[in-house]
């Protein structure tokens, strides 16, 4: 990093305090995170390979599931390997530019998760509520356009956050962050310059997180209303079974994300650091199990 950049921001690196300072606990966490990361890689890679090799899974739902699995691999890969290296090397500092880069990819992949989950809910809505029009609505061309839109849109949203963060100044050359990665909320708390523009942007980000959640809720309300009108109990169970995997992932992901971020940045606490493990590590690890164990097509494949 250039000296000019350090003068502009007042900081050359950040000190990530991690989850705990106890050496014994850190050793346990190293093996825990390593195992979870390897399971995440194996599980999501297997999902991608299975869907790619099974022709009967070449449908819109599984196309978006492939995207979600790839995002989960990228999400954890951007966070966990560096955490593991810090545990081994005992070095918890991260350069300023690396911190912003990590923040960019974190925000981008987080938005990708929310958008993809919303699109998958729409897919289930059309498949159950308008089955005769499903193939004509969710064409391969439209699926490709939607995927491109959510990838580009998430990248642009994250870029705006990162550029606004790069304009902030910090009070010393090394600042402490009470987290195991560069959390944007905590960067705002330790900044010395005016963060009002950033906080407005984060308010907009919360809206972008909540809007897909509302879309998912509306979709499932319509799905439930349609399924309950099916006279056959077997038919109702079959219809609900096509949604159960996706709904489980939505509850797991949004339950922790909204609990943490739908609050002012100043209220962020150490307990939230533990809670972020749920959606940054645990959810990507559990997704393959949820979709494979609760999905008949995936189990057969």
Short mmCIF file of C-alpha atoms in Angstrom, two decimals:
data_model
loop_
_atom_site.label_atom_id
_atom_site.label_comp_id
_atom_site.label_asym_id
_atom_site.label_seq_id
_atom_site.Cartn_x
_atom_site.Cartn_y
_atom_site.Cartn_z
CA UNK A 1 0.00 0.00 0.00
CA UNK A 2 1.27 3.42 -0.86
CA UNK A 3 2.19 5.96 1.76
CA UNK A 4 -0.29 8.39 0.21
CA UNK A 5 -3.13 5.98 0.84
CA UNK A 6 -2.14 5.70 4.49
CA UNK A 7 -2.07 9.51 4.78
CA UNK A 8 -5.50 9.82 3.17
CA UNK A 9 -7.19 7.36 5.52
CA UNK A 10 -4.98 7.56 8.61
CA UNK A 11 -4.75 3.76 8.78
CA UNK A 12 -2.37 1.20 7.28
CA UNK A 13 -3.88 -1.96 8.74
CA UNK A 14 -6.60 -3.31 11.00
CA UNK A 15 -6.27 -5.71 13.91
CA UNK A 16 -8.95 -8.41 13.82
CA UNK A 17 -9.62 -9.49 17.40
CA UNK A 18 -11.41 -12.66 16.28
CA UNK A 19 -13.94 -14.54 18.36
CA UNK A 20 -11.78 -15.15 21.43
CA UNK A 21 -8.29 -14.30 22.71
CA UNK A 22 -7.86 -17.57 24.61
CA UNK A 23 -5.16 -19.74 22.89
CA UNK A 24 -6.88 -22.99 23.85
CA UNK A 25 -10.24 -21.86 22.47
CA UNK A 26 -8.57 -20.56 19.32
CA UNK A 27 -7.06 -24.00 18.69
CA UNK A 28 -10.48 -25.62 19.04
CA UNK A 29 -11.99 -23.00 16.72
CA UNK A 30 -9.26 -23.62 14.14
CA UNK A 31 -10.19 -27.30 13.80
CA UNK A 32 -13.91 -26.49 13.95
CA UNK A 33 -13.70 -23.91 11.17
CA UNK A 34 -11.42 -26.14 9.10
CA UNK A 35 -13.87 -29.06 9.26
CA UNK A 36 -16.85 -26.82 8.51
CA UNK A 37 -15.04 -25.25 5.56
CA UNK A 38 -14.07 -28.61 4.06
CA UNK A 39 -17.64 -29.91 4.47
CA UNK A 40 -18.96 -26.71 2.83
CA UNK A 41 -16.61 -27.11 -0.13
CA UNK A 42 -17.37 -30.82 -0.57
CA UNK A 43 -21.12 -30.49 -0.13
CA UNK A 44 -21.68 -27.53 -2.43
CA UNK A 45 -19.27 -28.87 -5.07
CA UNK A 46 -21.19 -32.15 -5.01
CA UNK A 47 -24.48 -30.28 -5.49
CA UNK A 48 -23.05 -28.52 -8.57
CA UNK A 49 -21.65 -31.75 -10.04
CA UNK A 50 -24.84 -33.74 -9.41
CA UNK A 51 -27.07 -31.10 -11.01
CA UNK A 52 -24.70 -30.76 -13.96
CA UNK A 53 -24.58 -34.51 -14.60
CA UNK A 54 -28.29 -35.30 -14.14
CA UNK A 55 -30.39 -34.21 -17.17
CA UNK A 56 -33.67 -34.37 -15.24
CA UNK A 57 -32.31 -31.67 -12.89
CA UNK A 58 -31.69 -29.18 -15.70
CA UNK A 59 -34.62 -27.02 -14.62
CA UNK A 60 -34.83 -23.38 -13.49
CA UNK A 61 -34.99 -24.30 -9.79
CA UNK A 62 -31.79 -26.34 -9.93
CA UNK A 63 -30.10 -23.80 -12.17
CA UNK A 64 -30.52 -21.20 -9.43
CA UNK A 65 -29.54 -23.78 -6.79
CA UNK A 66 -26.26 -24.27 -8.69
CA UNK A 67 -25.69 -20.52 -8.53
CA UNK A 68 -26.48 -20.53 -4.80
CA UNK A 69 -24.03 -23.37 -4.13
CA UNK A 70 -21.30 -21.56 -6.07
CA UNK A 71 -21.97 -18.36 -4.11
CA UNK A 72 -21.75 -20.29 -0.83
CA UNK A 73 -18.35 -21.68 -1.86
CA UNK A 74 -17.11 -18.18 -2.73
CA UNK A 75 -18.66 -16.68 0.41
CA UNK A 76 -16.85 -18.99 2.80
CA UNK A 77 -13.63 -19.05 0.75
CA UNK A 78 -13.31 -15.28 1.06
CA UNK A 79 -13.50 -15.49 4.88
CA UNK A 80 -12.42 -18.83 6.32
CA UNK A 81 -8.99 -19.51 4.73
CA UNK A 82 -7.65 -16.18 5.99
CA UNK A 83 -9.08 -16.93 9.43
CA UNK A 84 -7.35 -20.32 9.44
CA UNK A 85 -4.02 -18.75 8.38
CA UNK A 86 -4.34 -16.22 11.22
CA UNK A 87 -4.87 -19.04 13.71
CA UNK A 88 -1.75 -20.87 12.47
CA UNK A 89 0.53 -17.85 12.03
CA UNK A 90 -0.76 -15.96 15.06
CA UNK A 91 -1.01 -12.81 12.94
CA UNK A 92 -4.36 -11.05 13.20
CA UNK A 93 -3.63 -7.87 11.27
CA UNK A 94 -5.07 -7.25 7.82
CA UNK A 95 -3.84 -4.50 5.46
CA UNK A 96 -6.23 -1.66 4.70
CA UNK A 97 -6.66 -2.55 1.02
CA UNK A 98 -7.19 -6.24 1.84
CA UNK A 99 -9.83 -5.25 4.37
CA UNK A 100 -11.78 -3.25 1.79
CA UNK A 101 -11.45 -6.09 -0.73
CA UNK A 102 -12.78 -8.58 1.79
CA UNK A 103 -15.66 -6.25 2.62
CA UNK A 104 -16.50 -5.84 -1.08
CA UNK A 105 -16.80 -9.58 -1.71
CA UNK A 106 -18.63 -10.17 1.58
CA UNK A 107 -21.35 -7.62 0.76
CA UNK A 108 -21.57 -8.80 -2.84
CA UNK A 109 -22.02 -12.48 -1.96
CA UNK A 110 -24.46 -11.65 0.85
CA UNK A 111 -26.70 -9.75 -1.59
CA UNK A 112 -26.37 -12.59 -4.10
CA UNK A 113 -27.69 -15.00 -1.48
CA UNK A 114 -30.75 -12.85 -0.79
CA UNK A 115 -31.55 -12.23 -4.46
CA UNK A 116 -31.13 -15.90 -5.42
CA UNK A 117 -33.35 -17.05 -2.55
CA UNK A 118 -36.03 -14.59 -3.71
CA UNK A 119 -35.80 -15.78 -7.33
CA UNK A 120 -36.08 -19.40 -6.17
CA UNK A 121 -39.22 -18.48 -4.21
CA UNK A 122 -40.71 -16.93 -7.36
CA UNK A 123 -39.83 -20.11 -9.23
CA UNK A 124 -41.80 -22.19 -6.70
CA UNK A 125 -44.68 -19.70 -6.84
CA UNK A 126 -45.02 -20.00 -10.62
CA UNK A 127 -44.52 -23.80 -10.57
CA UNK A 128 -47.30 -24.36 -8.00
CA UNK A 129 -49.72 -21.49 -8.63
CA UNK A 130 -49.37 -21.32 -12.44
CA UNK A 131 -48.07 -24.74 -13.49
CA UNK A 132 -49.35 -24.54 -17.07
CA UNK A 133 -47.43 -21.32 -17.74
CA UNK A 134 -44.27 -22.40 -15.88
CA UNK A 135 -42.24 -23.53 -18.90
CA UNK A 136 -43.23 -20.50 -20.96
CA UNK A 137 -42.37 -18.05 -18.15
CA UNK A 138 -39.11 -19.50 -16.78
CA UNK A 139 -37.36 -20.07 -20.09
CA UNK A 140 -33.61 -20.83 -20.17
CA UNK A 141 -33.03 -17.38 -21.67
CA UNK A 142 -34.91 -15.64 -18.86
CA UNK A 143 -33.07 -17.68 -16.21
CA UNK A 144 -29.74 -16.63 -17.73
CA UNK A 145 -30.81 -12.98 -17.76
CA UNK A 146 -31.96 -13.12 -14.14
CA UNK A 147 -28.70 -14.75 -13.05
CA UNK A 148 -26.65 -12.12 -14.89
CA UNK A 149 -28.76 -9.33 -13.37
CA UNK A 150 -28.35 -10.51 -9.77
CA UNK A 151 -24.60 -11.06 -10.19
CA UNK A 152 -23.98 -7.64 -11.77
CA UNK A 153 -26.42 -5.88 -9.44
CA UNK A 154 -24.84 -7.36 -6.30
CA UNK A 155 -21.38 -6.36 -7.52
CA UNK A 156 -22.47 -2.77 -8.17
CA UNK A 157 -24.19 -2.44 -4.80
CA UNK A 158 -21.08 -3.72 -3.05
CA UNK A 159 -18.87 -1.40 -5.10
CA UNK A 160 -20.82 1.65 -3.91
CA UNK A 161 -20.43 0.55 -0.27
CA UNK A 162 -16.70 -0.03 -0.75
CA UNK A 163 -16.08 3.31 -2.45
CA UNK A 164 -17.95 5.16 0.29
CA UNK A 165 -15.95 3.28 2.95
CA UNK A 166 -12.68 4.17 1.22
CA UNK A 167 -13.46 7.88 1.73
CA UNK A 168 -13.52 7.55 5.52
CA UNK A 169 -10.55 8.42 7.72
CA UNK A 170 -9.40 6.63 10.88
CA UNK A 171 -7.66 8.05 13.93
CA UNK A 172 -4.52 5.89 14.09
CA UNK A 173 -2.34 3.72 11.87
CA UNK A 174 -3.74 0.51 13.41
CA UNK A 175 -7.37 0.08 14.43
CA UNK A 176 -8.99 -2.83 16.25
CA UNK A 177 -12.04 -4.61 14.84
CA UNK A 178 -13.92 -6.86 17.25
CA UNK A 179 -14.61 -9.51 14.63
CA UNK A 180 -12.94 -12.25 12.59
CA UNK A 181 -13.39 -10.36 9.29
CA UNK A 182 -13.76 -6.76 8.10
CA UNK A 183 -17.35 -6.07 9.10
CA UNK A 184 -18.62 -2.86 7.52
CA UNK A 185 -20.75 -1.94 10.55
CA UNK A 186 -17.70 -2.07 12.82
CA UNK A 187 -15.59 -0.05 10.39
CA UNK A 188 -18.19 2.72 10.66
CA UNK A 189 -17.94 2.64 14.46
CA UNK A 190 -14.16 3.24 14.49
CA UNK A 191 -14.09 5.86 11.71
CA UNK A 192 -13.15 9.42 12.70
CA UNK A 193 -14.81 11.18 9.77
CA UNK A 194 -18.50 11.84 9.09
CA UNK A 195 -20.30 8.55 8.38
CA UNK A 196 -23.80 9.88 7.74
CA UNK A 197 -23.68 9.12 4.02
CA UNK A 198 -22.47 5.59 4.75
CA UNK A 199 -25.23 5.06 7.31
CA UNK A 200 -27.86 6.17 4.79
CA UNK A 201 -26.38 3.74 2.30
CA UNK A 202 -26.55 0.96 4.86
CA UNK A 203 -30.18 1.84 5.49
CA UNK A 204 -30.73 1.31 1.77
CA UNK A 205 -28.86 -1.99 2.04
CA UNK A 206 -31.22 -3.10 4.80
CA UNK A 207 -34.14 -2.32 2.49
CA UNK A 208 -32.49 -4.41 -0.23
CA UNK A 209 -32.24 -7.25 2.28
CA UNK A 210 -35.81 -6.90 3.51
CA UNK A 211 -37.43 -6.50 0.06
CA UNK A 212 -36.47 -10.02 -1.13
CA UNK A 213 -37.63 -11.35 2.24
CA UNK A 214 -41.04 -9.71 1.75
CA UNK A 215 -41.18 -11.12 -1.79
CA UNK A 216 -40.45 -14.59 -0.42
CA UNK A 217 -43.16 -14.24 2.24
CA UNK A 218 -45.77 -13.09 -0.29
CA UNK A 219 -44.81 -15.94 -2.63
CA UNK A 220 -45.24 -18.53 0.11
CA UNK A 221 -48.54 -17.05 1.26
CA UNK A 222 -49.83 -17.48 -2.29
CA UNK A 223 -48.33 -20.97 -2.47
CA UNK A 224 -49.99 -21.96 0.81
CA UNK A 225 -53.36 -20.63 -0.37
CA UNK A 226 -53.07 -22.61 -3.60
CA UNK A 227 -51.92 -25.83 -1.94
CA UNK A 228 -54.67 -25.74 0.68
CA UNK A 229 -57.23 -25.73 -2.15
CA UNK A 230 -55.91 -29.07 -3.43
CA UNK A 231 -58.52 -31.68 -2.39
CA UNK A 232 -56.08 -34.59 -2.08
CA UNK A 233 -53.92 -34.88 1.04
CA UNK A 234 -51.26 -36.64 -1.02
CA UNK A 235 -51.29 -33.80 -3.53
CA UNK A 236 -50.91 -31.21 -0.78
CA UNK A 237 -47.95 -33.07 0.74
CA UNK A 238 -46.30 -33.41 -2.67
CA UNK A 239 -46.71 -29.70 -3.38
CA UNK A 240 -45.37 -28.65 0.02
CA UNK A 241 -42.42 -31.05 -0.29
CA UNK A 242 -41.15 -29.16 -3.34
CA UNK A 243 -40.84 -26.02 -1.19
CA UNK A 244 -39.65 -27.39 2.14
CA UNK A 245 -35.92 -27.36 1.33
CA UNK A 246 -35.94 -23.79 0.07
CA UNK A 247 -38.09 -22.58 2.97
CA UNK A 248 -35.71 -24.16 5.50
CA UNK A 249 -32.73 -22.36 3.96
CA UNK A 250 -34.62 -19.05 3.89
CA UNK A 251 -35.52 -19.29 7.59
CA UNK A 252 -31.97 -20.23 8.57
CA UNK A 253 -30.36 -17.44 6.53
CA UNK A 254 -32.78 -14.57 7.08
CA UNK A 255 -33.38 -15.40 10.75
CA UNK A 256 -29.79 -14.53 11.68
CA UNK A 257 -29.16 -11.79 9.10
CA UNK A 258 -32.18 -9.69 10.01
CA UNK A 259 -31.61 -10.18 13.75
CA UNK A 260 -28.12 -8.70 13.39
CA UNK A 261 -28.42 -5.99 10.75
CA UNK A 262 -31.88 -4.52 11.12
CA UNK A 263 -30.49 -2.23 13.84
CA UNK A 264 -28.28 0.88 14.01
CA UNK A 265 -24.52 0.21 13.58
CA UNK A 266 -23.83 1.49 17.13
CA UNK A 267 -25.76 -1.42 18.63
CA UNK A 268 -23.45 -4.06 17.15
CA UNK A 269 -22.05 -6.20 20.00
CA UNK A 270 -19.75 -9.14 20.68
CA UNK A 271 -22.74 -11.49 20.74
CA UNK A 272 -23.44 -10.53 17.13
CA UNK A 273 -19.95 -11.74 16.22
CA UNK A 274 -20.97 -15.23 17.30
CA UNK A 275 -24.31 -14.94 15.51
CA UNK A 276 -22.65 -14.07 12.19
CA UNK A 277 -21.10 -17.55 12.17
CA UNK A 278 -24.64 -18.83 11.53
CA UNK A 279 -24.98 -17.27 8.07
CA UNK A 280 -21.31 -16.94 7.08
CA UNK A 281 -20.24 -20.52 7.90
CA UNK A 282 -23.08 -22.70 9.20
CA UNK A 283 -25.74 -21.91 6.59
CA UNK A 284 -23.47 -22.54 3.55
CA UNK A 285 -22.41 -25.82 5.18
CA UNK A 286 -25.98 -26.98 5.88
CA UNK A 287 -27.49 -25.99 2.51
CA UNK A 288 -26.27 -29.12 0.66
CA UNK A 289 -27.63 -31.37 3.42
CA UNK A 290 -30.99 -29.59 3.42
CA UNK A 291 -31.38 -29.81 -0.35
CA UNK A 292 -30.16 -33.40 -0.61
CA UNK A 293 -31.89 -34.95 2.41
CA UNK A 294 -35.23 -33.16 1.95
CA UNK A 295 -35.39 -33.36 -1.84
CA UNK A 296 -36.43 -36.58 -3.59
CA UNK A 297 -34.95 -35.60 -6.97
CA UNK A 298 -31.56 -34.77 -5.45
CA UNK A 299 -31.48 -38.01 -3.45
CA UNK A 300 -32.24 -40.04 -6.57
CA UNK A 301 -29.56 -38.20 -8.55
#
